[in-house]
Short mmCIF file of C-alpha atoms in Angstrom, two decimals:
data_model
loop_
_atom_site.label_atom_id
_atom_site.label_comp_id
_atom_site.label_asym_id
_atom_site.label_seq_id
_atom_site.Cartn_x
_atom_site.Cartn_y
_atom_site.Cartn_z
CA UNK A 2 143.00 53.19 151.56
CA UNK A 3 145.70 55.12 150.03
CA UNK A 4 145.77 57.87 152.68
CA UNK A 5 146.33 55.31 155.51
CA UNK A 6 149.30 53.25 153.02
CA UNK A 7 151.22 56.36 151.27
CA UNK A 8 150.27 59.07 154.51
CA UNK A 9 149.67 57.43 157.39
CA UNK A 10 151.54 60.10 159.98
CA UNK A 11 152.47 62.58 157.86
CA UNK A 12 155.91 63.13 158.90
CA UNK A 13 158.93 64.60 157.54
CA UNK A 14 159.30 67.86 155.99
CA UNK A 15 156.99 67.16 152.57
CA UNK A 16 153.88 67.13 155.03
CA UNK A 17 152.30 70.34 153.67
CA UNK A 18 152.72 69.15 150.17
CA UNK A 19 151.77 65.74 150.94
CA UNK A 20 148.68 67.27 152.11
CA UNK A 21 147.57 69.30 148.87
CA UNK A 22 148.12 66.11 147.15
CA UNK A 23 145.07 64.29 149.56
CA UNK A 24 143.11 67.48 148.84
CA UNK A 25 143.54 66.78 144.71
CA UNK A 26 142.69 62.91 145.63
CA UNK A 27 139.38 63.61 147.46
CA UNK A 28 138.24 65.06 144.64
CA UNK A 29 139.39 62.45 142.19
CA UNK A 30 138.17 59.54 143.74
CA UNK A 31 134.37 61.42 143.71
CA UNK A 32 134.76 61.35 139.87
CA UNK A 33 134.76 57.50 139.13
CA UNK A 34 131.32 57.57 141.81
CA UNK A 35 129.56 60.62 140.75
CA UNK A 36 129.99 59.97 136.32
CA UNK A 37 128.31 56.17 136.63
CA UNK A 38 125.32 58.16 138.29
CA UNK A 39 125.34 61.41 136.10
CA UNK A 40 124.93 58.95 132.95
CA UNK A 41 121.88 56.78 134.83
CA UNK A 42 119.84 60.13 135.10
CA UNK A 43 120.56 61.54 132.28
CA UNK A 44 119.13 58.29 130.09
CA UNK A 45 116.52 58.23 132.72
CA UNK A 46 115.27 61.51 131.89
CA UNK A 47 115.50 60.85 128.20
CA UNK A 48 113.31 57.59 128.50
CA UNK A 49 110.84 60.41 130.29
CA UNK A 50 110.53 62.65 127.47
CA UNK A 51 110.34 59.45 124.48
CA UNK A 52 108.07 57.63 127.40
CA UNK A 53 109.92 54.73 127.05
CA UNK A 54 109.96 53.49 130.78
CA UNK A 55 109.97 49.43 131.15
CA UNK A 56 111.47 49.24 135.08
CA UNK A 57 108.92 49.86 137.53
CA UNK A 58 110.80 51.17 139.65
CA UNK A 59 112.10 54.17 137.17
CA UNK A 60 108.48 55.13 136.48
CA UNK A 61 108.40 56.08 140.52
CA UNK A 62 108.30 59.83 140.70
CA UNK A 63 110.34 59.92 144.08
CA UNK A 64 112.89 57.58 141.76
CA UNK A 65 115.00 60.81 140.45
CA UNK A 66 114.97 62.33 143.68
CA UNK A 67 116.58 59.82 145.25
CA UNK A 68 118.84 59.67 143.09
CA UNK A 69 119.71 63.86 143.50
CA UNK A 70 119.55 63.12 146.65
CA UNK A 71 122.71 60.42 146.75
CA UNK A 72 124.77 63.36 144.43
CA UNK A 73 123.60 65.80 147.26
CA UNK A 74 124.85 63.48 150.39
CA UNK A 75 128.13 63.06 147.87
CA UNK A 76 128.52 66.30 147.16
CA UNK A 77 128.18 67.87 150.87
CA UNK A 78 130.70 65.34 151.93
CA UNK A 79 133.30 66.33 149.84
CA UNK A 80 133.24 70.12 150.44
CA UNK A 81 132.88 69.21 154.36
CA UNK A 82 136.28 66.92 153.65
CA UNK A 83 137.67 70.04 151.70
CA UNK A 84 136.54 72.29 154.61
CA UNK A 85 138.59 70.21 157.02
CA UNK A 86 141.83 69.79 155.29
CA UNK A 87 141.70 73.70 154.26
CA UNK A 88 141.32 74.62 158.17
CA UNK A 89 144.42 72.22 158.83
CA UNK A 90 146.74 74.12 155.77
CA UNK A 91 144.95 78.36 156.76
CA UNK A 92 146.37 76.64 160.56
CA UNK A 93 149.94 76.15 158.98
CA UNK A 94 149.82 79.39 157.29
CA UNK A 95 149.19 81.72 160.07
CA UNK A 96 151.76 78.89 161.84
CA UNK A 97 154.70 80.45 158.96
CA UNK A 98 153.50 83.85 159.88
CA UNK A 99 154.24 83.67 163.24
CA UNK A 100 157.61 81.55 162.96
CA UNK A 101 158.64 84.46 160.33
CA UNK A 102 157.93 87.19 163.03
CA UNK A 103 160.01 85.49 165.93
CA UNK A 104 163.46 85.46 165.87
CA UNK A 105 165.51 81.82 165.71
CA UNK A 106 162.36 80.50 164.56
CA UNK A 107 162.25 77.73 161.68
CA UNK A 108 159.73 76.02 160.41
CA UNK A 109 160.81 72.63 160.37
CA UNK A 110 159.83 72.77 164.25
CA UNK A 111 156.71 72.49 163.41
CA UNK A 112 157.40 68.79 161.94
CA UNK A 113 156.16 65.51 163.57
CA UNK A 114 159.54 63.95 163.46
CA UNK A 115 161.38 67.16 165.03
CA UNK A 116 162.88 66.50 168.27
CA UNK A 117 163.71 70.28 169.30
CA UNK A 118 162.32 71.77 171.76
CA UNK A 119 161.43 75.39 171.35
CA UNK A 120 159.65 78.21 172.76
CA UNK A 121 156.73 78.26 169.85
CA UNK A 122 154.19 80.13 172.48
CA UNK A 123 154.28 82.96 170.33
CA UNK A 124 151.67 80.39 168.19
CA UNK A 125 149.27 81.55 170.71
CA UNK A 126 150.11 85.23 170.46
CA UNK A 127 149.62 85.61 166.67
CA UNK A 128 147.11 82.45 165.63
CA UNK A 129 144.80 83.80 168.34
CA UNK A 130 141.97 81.32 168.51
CA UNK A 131 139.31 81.42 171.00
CA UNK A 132 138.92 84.59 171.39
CA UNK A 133 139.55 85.45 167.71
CA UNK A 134 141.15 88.34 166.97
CA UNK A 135 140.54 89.11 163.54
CA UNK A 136 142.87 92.02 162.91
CA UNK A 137 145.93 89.79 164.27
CA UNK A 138 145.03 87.01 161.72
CA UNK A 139 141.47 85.96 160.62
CA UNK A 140 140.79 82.52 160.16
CA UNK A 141 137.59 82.98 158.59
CA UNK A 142 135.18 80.21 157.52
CA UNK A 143 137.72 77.54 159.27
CA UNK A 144 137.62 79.15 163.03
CA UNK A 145 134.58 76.65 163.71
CA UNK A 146 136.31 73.89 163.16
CA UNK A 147 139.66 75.07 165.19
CA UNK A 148 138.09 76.25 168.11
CA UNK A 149 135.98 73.20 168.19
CA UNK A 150 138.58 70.88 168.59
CA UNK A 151 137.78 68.71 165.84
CA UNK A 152 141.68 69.26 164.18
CA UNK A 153 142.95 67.73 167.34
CA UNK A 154 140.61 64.64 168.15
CA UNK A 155 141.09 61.23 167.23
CA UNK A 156 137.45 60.19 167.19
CA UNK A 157 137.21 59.60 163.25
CA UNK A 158 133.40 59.22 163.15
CA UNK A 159 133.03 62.56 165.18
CA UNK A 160 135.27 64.24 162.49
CA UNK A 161 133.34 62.63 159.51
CA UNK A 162 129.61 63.43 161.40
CA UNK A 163 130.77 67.32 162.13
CA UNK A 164 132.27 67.75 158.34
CA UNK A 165 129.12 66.24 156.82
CA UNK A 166 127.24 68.36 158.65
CA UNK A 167 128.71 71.55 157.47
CA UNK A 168 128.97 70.51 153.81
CA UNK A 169 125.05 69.74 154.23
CA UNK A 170 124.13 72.91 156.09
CA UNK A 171 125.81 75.36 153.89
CA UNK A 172 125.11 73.65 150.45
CA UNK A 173 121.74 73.65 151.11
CA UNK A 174 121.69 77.71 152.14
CA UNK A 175 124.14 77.99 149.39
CA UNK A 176 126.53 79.25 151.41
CA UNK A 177 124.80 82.33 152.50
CA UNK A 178 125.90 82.62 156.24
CA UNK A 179 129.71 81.82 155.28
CA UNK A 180 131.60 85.04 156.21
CA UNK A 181 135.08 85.29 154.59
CA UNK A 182 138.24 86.10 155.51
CA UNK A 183 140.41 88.48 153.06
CA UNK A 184 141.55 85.09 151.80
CA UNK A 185 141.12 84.47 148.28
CA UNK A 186 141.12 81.09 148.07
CA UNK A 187 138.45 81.07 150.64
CA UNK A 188 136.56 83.30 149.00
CA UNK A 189 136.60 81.12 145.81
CA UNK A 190 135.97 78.09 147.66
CA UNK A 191 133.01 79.96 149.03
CA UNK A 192 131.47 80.82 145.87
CA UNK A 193 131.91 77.51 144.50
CA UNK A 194 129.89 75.99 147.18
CA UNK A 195 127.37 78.97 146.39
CA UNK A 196 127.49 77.77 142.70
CA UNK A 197 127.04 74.08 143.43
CA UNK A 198 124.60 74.55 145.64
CA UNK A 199 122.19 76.44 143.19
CA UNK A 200 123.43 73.74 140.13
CA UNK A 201 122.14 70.77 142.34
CA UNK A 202 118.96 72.48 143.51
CA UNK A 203 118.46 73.32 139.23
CA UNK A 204 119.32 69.54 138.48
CA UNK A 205 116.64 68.37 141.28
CA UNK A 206 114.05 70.00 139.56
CA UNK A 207 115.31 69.32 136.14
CA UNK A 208 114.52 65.37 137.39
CA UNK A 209 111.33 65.89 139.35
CA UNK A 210 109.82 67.93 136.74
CA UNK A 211 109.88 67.10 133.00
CA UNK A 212 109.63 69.25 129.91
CA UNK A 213 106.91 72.02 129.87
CA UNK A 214 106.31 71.30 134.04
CA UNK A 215 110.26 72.38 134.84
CA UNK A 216 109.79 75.19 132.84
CA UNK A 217 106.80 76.49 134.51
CA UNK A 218 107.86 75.72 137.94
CA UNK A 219 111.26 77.38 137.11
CA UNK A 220 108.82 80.44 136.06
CA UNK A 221 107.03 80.00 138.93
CA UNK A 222 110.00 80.25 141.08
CA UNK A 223 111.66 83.40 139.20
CA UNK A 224 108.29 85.21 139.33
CA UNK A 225 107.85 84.71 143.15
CA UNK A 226 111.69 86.18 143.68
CA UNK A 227 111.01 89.37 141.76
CA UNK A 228 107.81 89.67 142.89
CA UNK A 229 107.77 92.85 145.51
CA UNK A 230 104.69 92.14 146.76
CA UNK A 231 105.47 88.61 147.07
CA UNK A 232 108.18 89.53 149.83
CA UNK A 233 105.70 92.37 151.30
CA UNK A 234 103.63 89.83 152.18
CA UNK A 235 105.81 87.46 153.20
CA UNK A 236 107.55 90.15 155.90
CA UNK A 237 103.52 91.48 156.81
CA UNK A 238 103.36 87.69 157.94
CA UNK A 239 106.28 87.78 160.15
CA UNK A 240 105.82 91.41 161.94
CA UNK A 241 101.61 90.74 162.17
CA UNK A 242 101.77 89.42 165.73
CA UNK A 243 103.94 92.03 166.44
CA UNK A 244 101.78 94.57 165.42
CA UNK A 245 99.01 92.83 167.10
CA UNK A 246 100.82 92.91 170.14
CA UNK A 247 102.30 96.34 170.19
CA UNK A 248 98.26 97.53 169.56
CA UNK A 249 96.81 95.76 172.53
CA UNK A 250 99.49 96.68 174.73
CA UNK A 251 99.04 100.66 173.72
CA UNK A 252 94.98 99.89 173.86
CA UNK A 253 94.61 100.18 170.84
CA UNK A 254 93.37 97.10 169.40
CA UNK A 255 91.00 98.87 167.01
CA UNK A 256 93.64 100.28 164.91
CA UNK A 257 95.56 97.17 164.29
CA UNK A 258 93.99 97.13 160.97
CA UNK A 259 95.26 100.88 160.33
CA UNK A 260 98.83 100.15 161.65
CA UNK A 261 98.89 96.85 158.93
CA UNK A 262 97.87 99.15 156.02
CA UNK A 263 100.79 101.62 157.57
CA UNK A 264 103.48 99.95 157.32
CA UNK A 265 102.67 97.54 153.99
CA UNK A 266 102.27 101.12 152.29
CA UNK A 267 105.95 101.89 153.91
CA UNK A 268 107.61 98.69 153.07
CA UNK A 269 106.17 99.33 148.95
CA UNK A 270 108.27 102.11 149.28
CA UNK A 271 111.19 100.92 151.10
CA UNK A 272 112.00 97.54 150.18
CA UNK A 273 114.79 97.05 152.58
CA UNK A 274 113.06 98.21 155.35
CA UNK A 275 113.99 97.10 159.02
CA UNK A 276 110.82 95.70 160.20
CA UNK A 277 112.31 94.94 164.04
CA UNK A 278 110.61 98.13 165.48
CA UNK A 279 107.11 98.46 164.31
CA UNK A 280 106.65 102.01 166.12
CA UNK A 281 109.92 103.65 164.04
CA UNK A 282 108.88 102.93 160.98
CA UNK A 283 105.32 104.69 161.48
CA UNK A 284 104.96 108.35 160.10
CA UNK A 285 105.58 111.28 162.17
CA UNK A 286 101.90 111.74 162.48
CA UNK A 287 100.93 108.30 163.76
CA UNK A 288 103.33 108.18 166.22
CA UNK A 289 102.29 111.64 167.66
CA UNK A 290 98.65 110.07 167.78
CA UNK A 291 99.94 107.39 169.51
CA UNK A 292 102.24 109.07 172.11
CA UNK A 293 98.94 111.55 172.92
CA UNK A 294 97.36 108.63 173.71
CA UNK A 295 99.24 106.40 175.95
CA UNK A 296 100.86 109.60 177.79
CA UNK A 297 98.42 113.03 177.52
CA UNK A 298 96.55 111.78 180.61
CA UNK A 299 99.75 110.39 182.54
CA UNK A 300 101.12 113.96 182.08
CA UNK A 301 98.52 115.59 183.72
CA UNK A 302 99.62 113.57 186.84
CA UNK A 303 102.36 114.99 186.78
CA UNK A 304 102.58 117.04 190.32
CA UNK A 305 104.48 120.16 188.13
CA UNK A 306 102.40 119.47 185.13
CA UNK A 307 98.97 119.26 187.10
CA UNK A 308 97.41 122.82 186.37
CA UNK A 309 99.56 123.67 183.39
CA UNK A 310 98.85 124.81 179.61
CA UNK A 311 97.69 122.41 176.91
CA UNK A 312 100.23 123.42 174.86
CA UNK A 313 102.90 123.16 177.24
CA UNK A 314 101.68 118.84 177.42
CA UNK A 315 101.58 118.99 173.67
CA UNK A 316 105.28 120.11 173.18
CA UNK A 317 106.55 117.44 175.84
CA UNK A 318 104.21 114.86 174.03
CA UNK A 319 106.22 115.81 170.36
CA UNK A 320 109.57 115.83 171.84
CA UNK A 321 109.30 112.23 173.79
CA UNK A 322 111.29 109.50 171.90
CA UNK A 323 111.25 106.28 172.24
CA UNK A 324 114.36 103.65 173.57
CA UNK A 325 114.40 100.06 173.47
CA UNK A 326 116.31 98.29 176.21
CA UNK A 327 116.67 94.60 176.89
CA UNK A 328 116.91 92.61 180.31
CA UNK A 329 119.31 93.18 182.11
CA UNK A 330 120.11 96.59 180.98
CA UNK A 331 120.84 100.12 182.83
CA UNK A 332 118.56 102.85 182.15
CA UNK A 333 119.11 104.94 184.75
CA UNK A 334 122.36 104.43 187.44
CA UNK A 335 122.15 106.01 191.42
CA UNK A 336 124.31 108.54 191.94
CA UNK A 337 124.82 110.00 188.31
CA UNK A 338 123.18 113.31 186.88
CA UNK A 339 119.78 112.68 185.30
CA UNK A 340 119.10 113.96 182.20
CA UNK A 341 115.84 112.52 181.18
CA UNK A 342 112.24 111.48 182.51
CA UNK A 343 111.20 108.76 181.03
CA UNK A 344 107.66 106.91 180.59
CA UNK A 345 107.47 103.29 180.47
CA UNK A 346 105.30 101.78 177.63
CA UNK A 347 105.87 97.98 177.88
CA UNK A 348 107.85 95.66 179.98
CA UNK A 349 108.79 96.32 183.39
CA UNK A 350 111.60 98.12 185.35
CA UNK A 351 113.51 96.93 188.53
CA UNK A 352 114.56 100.41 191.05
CA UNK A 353 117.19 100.13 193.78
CA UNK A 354 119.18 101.84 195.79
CA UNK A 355 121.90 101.53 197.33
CA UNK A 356 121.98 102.14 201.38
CA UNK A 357 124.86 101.55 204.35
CA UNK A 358 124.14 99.38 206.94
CA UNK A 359 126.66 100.41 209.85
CA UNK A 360 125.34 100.24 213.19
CA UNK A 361 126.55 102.09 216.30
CA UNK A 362 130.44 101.12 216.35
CA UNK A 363 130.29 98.13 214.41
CA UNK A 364 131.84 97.27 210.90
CA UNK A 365 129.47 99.42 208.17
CA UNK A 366 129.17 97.70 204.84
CA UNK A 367 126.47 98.90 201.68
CA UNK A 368 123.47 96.75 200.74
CA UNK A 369 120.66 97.17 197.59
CA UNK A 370 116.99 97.96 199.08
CA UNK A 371 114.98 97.14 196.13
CA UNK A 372 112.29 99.90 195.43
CA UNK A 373 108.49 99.09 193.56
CA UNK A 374 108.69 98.14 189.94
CA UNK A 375 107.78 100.53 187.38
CA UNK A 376 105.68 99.17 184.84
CA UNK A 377 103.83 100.41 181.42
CA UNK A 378 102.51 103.95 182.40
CA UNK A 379 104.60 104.89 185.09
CA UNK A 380 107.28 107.73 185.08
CA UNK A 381 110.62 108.22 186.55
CA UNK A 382 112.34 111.77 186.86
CA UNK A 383 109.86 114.18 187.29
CA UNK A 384 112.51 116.09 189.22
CA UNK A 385 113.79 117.06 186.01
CA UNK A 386 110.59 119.43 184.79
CA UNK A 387 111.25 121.18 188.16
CA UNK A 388 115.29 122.00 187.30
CA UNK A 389 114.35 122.77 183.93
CA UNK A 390 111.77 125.27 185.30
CA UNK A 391 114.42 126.87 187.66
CA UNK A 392 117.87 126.37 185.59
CA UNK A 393 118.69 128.50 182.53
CA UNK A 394 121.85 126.08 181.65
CA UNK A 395 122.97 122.97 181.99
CA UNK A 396 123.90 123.13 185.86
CA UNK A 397 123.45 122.14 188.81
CA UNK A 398 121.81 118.68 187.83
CA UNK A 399 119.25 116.67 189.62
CA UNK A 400 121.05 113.43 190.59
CA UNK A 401 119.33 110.25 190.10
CA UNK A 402 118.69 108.54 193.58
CA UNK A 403 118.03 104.91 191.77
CA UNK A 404 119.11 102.49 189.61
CA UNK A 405 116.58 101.68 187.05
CA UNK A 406 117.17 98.25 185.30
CA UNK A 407 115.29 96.71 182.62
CA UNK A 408 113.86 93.35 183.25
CA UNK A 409 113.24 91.40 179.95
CA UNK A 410 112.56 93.89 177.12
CA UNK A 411 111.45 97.04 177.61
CA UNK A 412 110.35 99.88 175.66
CA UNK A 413 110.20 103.37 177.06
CA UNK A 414 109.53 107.51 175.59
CA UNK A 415 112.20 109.71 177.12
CA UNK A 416 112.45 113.26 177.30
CA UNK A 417 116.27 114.87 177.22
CA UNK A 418 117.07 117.42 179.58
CA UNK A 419 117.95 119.74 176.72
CA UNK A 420 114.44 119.57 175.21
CA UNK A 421 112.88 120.60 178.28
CA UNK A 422 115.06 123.95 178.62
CA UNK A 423 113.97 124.48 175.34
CA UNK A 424 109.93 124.02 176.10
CA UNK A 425 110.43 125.95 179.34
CA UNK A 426 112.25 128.62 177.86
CA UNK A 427 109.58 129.02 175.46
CA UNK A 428 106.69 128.36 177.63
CA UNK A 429 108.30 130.47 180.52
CA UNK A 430 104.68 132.35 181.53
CA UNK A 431 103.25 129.20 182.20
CA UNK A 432 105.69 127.86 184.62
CA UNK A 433 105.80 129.26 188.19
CA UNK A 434 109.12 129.80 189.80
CA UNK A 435 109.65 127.40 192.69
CA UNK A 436 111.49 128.76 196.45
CA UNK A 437 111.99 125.42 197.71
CA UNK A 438 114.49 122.86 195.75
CA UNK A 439 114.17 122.78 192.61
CA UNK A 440 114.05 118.62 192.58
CA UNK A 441 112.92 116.59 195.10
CA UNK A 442 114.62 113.36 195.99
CA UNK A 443 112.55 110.51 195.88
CA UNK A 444 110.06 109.32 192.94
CA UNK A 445 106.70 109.04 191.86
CA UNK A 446 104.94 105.89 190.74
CA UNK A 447 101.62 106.34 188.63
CA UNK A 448 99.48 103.48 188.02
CA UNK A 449 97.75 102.53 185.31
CA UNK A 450 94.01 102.59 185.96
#
C-alpha cells in the first residue's frame, strides 16, 4: 500500500533513490510477519523437549514443517522481490555507463517526466541484451529477468509468479547454479541466498527432529557428505547403464562386471573424475584389449592389410584413438585432404557426395547423391594405408570424395595420417610398393557379420 500512495510512477529525478528506499521497505515489512512466527516455533519446540504439548494440533509431527515451510514460501519471495528490483537498478547502471560514454548525453533523459527527445540507441550498443555480450557489460544473475521481458510487462501476477519462482528455485539449491558477474554486490547477494538457504534447511530439521534425533540425523547427513565411497557409489549408479550399454554394443557383455570394478577402482583414486566417457577413463591396457577386439578382424579386411604382418595390425590397433561426435556433425567433408581412416564403433554415419546435374546445353546446377550408411564396424579411408605406403612426407594427399556426417551420437577410432608414416616407415619390408595410384577413389563398406 505504500508503494502504490508514496511511488506510484516513479517520476522525477529522485527515482533511483526512491527505489533503494522500496528495496529497504521489502525487507522491513517481512520483519513484523516473520518475528510473530520465529517466537511460535521456538516455544513450540521448547514444549517438545519439557513434553508439555496440550493442542492437538501442535503434537502433529507435519505441524513444524508447515510452519518452515510458510518462512520458506516468505523467505523465497522476498529474495525473488530483491532479485527484481536489483535487475531494474544493474539496468540503470550500465544505463549511466553508456550516457557517460556518448557525448551530449545526460542522464536526466532517462526520467519518466523528460520530454526530450534524444538519440539514446547507443543503450543498445553498450547494455547489449539478447545476445549478451559479457565483455561489453555483464549483467550477470539479472540477464534472465531482462531478456525475459518481465521489467517491461504490466501483468503484475506474471511478475510476482516468475520472481517467486526464482527465489524458490535457487534457495532451495542454495544458490548453486547462480553465476556472477564481477559485481560485488551481486556476489554478496549471492552468498546470502547461499547462507539462507542452508540456515532454513538447518532450522527444518532443528523442528522435525528433536534433541538426540537432530543430532544424529545431522551426523547422519555430515557422514554421508564426507563419505568417498558414499559419492563412488552414488556416480557407479549413474554411469552403470552406460557401462552396460557401451559392453553390449562392443560384445562384450561378459566383462561388464570387469569394466564396473575398473572404473570404481579409478574413481577411489580420482575423486573428480569425469565419468561422461566410460572408454577414456579405462587403463591403457583395457582399452588395447578392447580395440583388438572390436577391430583385429575388421583389419584383416582391409584390401592393403589382407596378407600383411601381425605386427603391422598390432601397431595400427595401439595407435587408433577414439572421437566422439554428435548428430549433426562433420567428420569427414568432400573435397578436402584426408588425413585419417576411421572405424565406426557405435552410432551411424550419413555419406554424400556432391554431383552436377547439367544436361546437354541446358542450365547445370549441383545436387547431394546420398551414399550407404556406415554403421558400427565399418571403415572409411582405406585410401590412406595405400599413400602412406607410397609417400615418404606429407604430400600429395588422398582427397576425401564424401562427406561423412554423424547422425545422432557417434563414437569412432581414427588413425592420423602421421601415425601411419610412422608404422610404414618402420614396417617398410612388409609393405609392397604399389604402380598403380596410390589411393583409389571410391570406398569400402564392411559389414558386421
Amino acid at each position: 500500500m505504500a508503494i502504490l500512495v508514496f511511488f506510484p510512477t516513479l517520476r522525477a529525478s529522485r527515482a533511483v533513490n526512491r527505489m533503494r528506499i522500496m528495496n529497504s521497505l521489502i525487507l522491513l515489512q517481512y520483519v513484523p510477519r516473520i518475528y510473530p512466527i520465529y517466537r511460535y516455533c521456538k516455544n513450540l519446540n521448547k514444549k517438545k523437549l519439557d513434553n508439555d504439548i496440550s493442542d492437538p494440533l501442535e503434537s502433529k509431527t507435519w505441524f513444524p514443517g508447515l510452519l518452515n515451510f510458510i518462512l520458506y514460501i516468505l523467505a523465497s519471495h522476498v529474495f525473488g522481490a530483491f532479485w527484481y528490483f536489483f535487475s531494474i537498478q544493474r539496468l540503470i547502471e550500465c544505463w549511466g555507463y553508456a550516457c557517460q560514454s556518448g557525448n551530449g548525453c545526460e542522464f536526466r533523459i532517462f526520467y519518466c517526466d523528460d520530454g526530450t527527445t534524444r538519440n539514446v540507441t547507443l543503450l543498445n550498443d553498450l547494455c547489449p541484451i539478447n545476445p549478451l555480450n559479457a565483455k561489453v557489460f555483464d549483467f550477470g544473475i539479472y540477464l534472465d529477468a531482462l531478456q525475459s521481458g518481465m521489467l517491461g510487462s504490466t501483468d503484475f501476477p506474471q511478475k510476482v509468479l516468475q520472481c517467486f519462482s526464482w527465489g524458490v528455485r535457487n534457495l532451495s539449491s542454495f544458490g548453486s547454479n547462480l553465476k556472477t558477474s564481477m559485481n560485488a554486490w551481486e556476489t554478496l547477494f549471492v552468498v546470502f541466498i547461499s547462507t539462507s538457504g542452508l540456515l532454513l534447511f538447518i532450522y527444518l530439521l532443528g523442528h522435525l527432529l528433536v534433541g538426540d534425533d537432530a543430532l544424529l540425523f545431522i551426523f547422519y547427513i555430515c557422514k554421508m557428505a564426507t563419505n568417498k565411497e558414499y559419492w563412488i557409489r552414488l556416480k557407479m549408479w549413474k554411469i552403470e547403464s552406460d557401462i552396460e550399454r557401451m559392453s553390449d554394443e562392443y560384445g562384450l557383455s561378459n566383462a561388464s562386471g570387469d569394466i564396473h570394478k575398473i572404473v570404481r577402482r579409478r574413481l577411489r583414486r580420482e575423486e573428480d573424475l569425469a565419468v561422461e566417457n566410460i572408454f577414456s577413463i579405462l587403463p591403457l591396457k583395457v582399452q588395447d584389449i578392447i580395440k583388438r577386439h572390436l577391430f583385429f578382424d575388421k583389419l584383416k579386411t582391409v584390401p592393403t592389410l589382407q596378407d600383411i604382418h601381425q605386427n603391422v595390425l598390432d601397431a595400427i590397433l595401439k595407435d587408433l584413438e577414439q572421437a566422439m561426435y554428435d548428430g549433426g556433425n562433420c567428420i569427414i567433408r568432400e573435397g578436402e585432404p584426408l588425413d585419417m581412416m576411421i572405424f565406426i564403433s557405435r552410432g551411424r554415419v550419413l555419406t554424400y557426395n556432391t554431383t552436377s546435374t547439367g544436361h546437354g546445353g541446358g542450365e547445370s546446377g549441383l545436387s547431394n547423391t546420398t551414399g550407404p550408411w556406415l554403421t558400427g564396424g565399418d571403415f572409411y579411408g582405406q585410401e590412406l594405408i595405400r599413400w602412406a605406403a607410397t609417400s615418404t612426407s606429407f604430400s600429395n594427399w588422398p582427397i576425401s570424395n564424401n562427406t561423412l556426417k554423424s547422425h545422432k551420437k557417434v563414437e569412432v577410432f581414427a588413425i592420423r595420417a602421421s601415425a601411419l608414416l610412422l608404422i610404414v616407415s618402420k614396417y617398410k619390408k612388409y609393405f609392397k610398393t604399389e604402380t598403380q595410384s596410390p589411393y583409389p577413389t571410391d570406398y569400402t563398406v564392411i559389414e558386421i557379420n
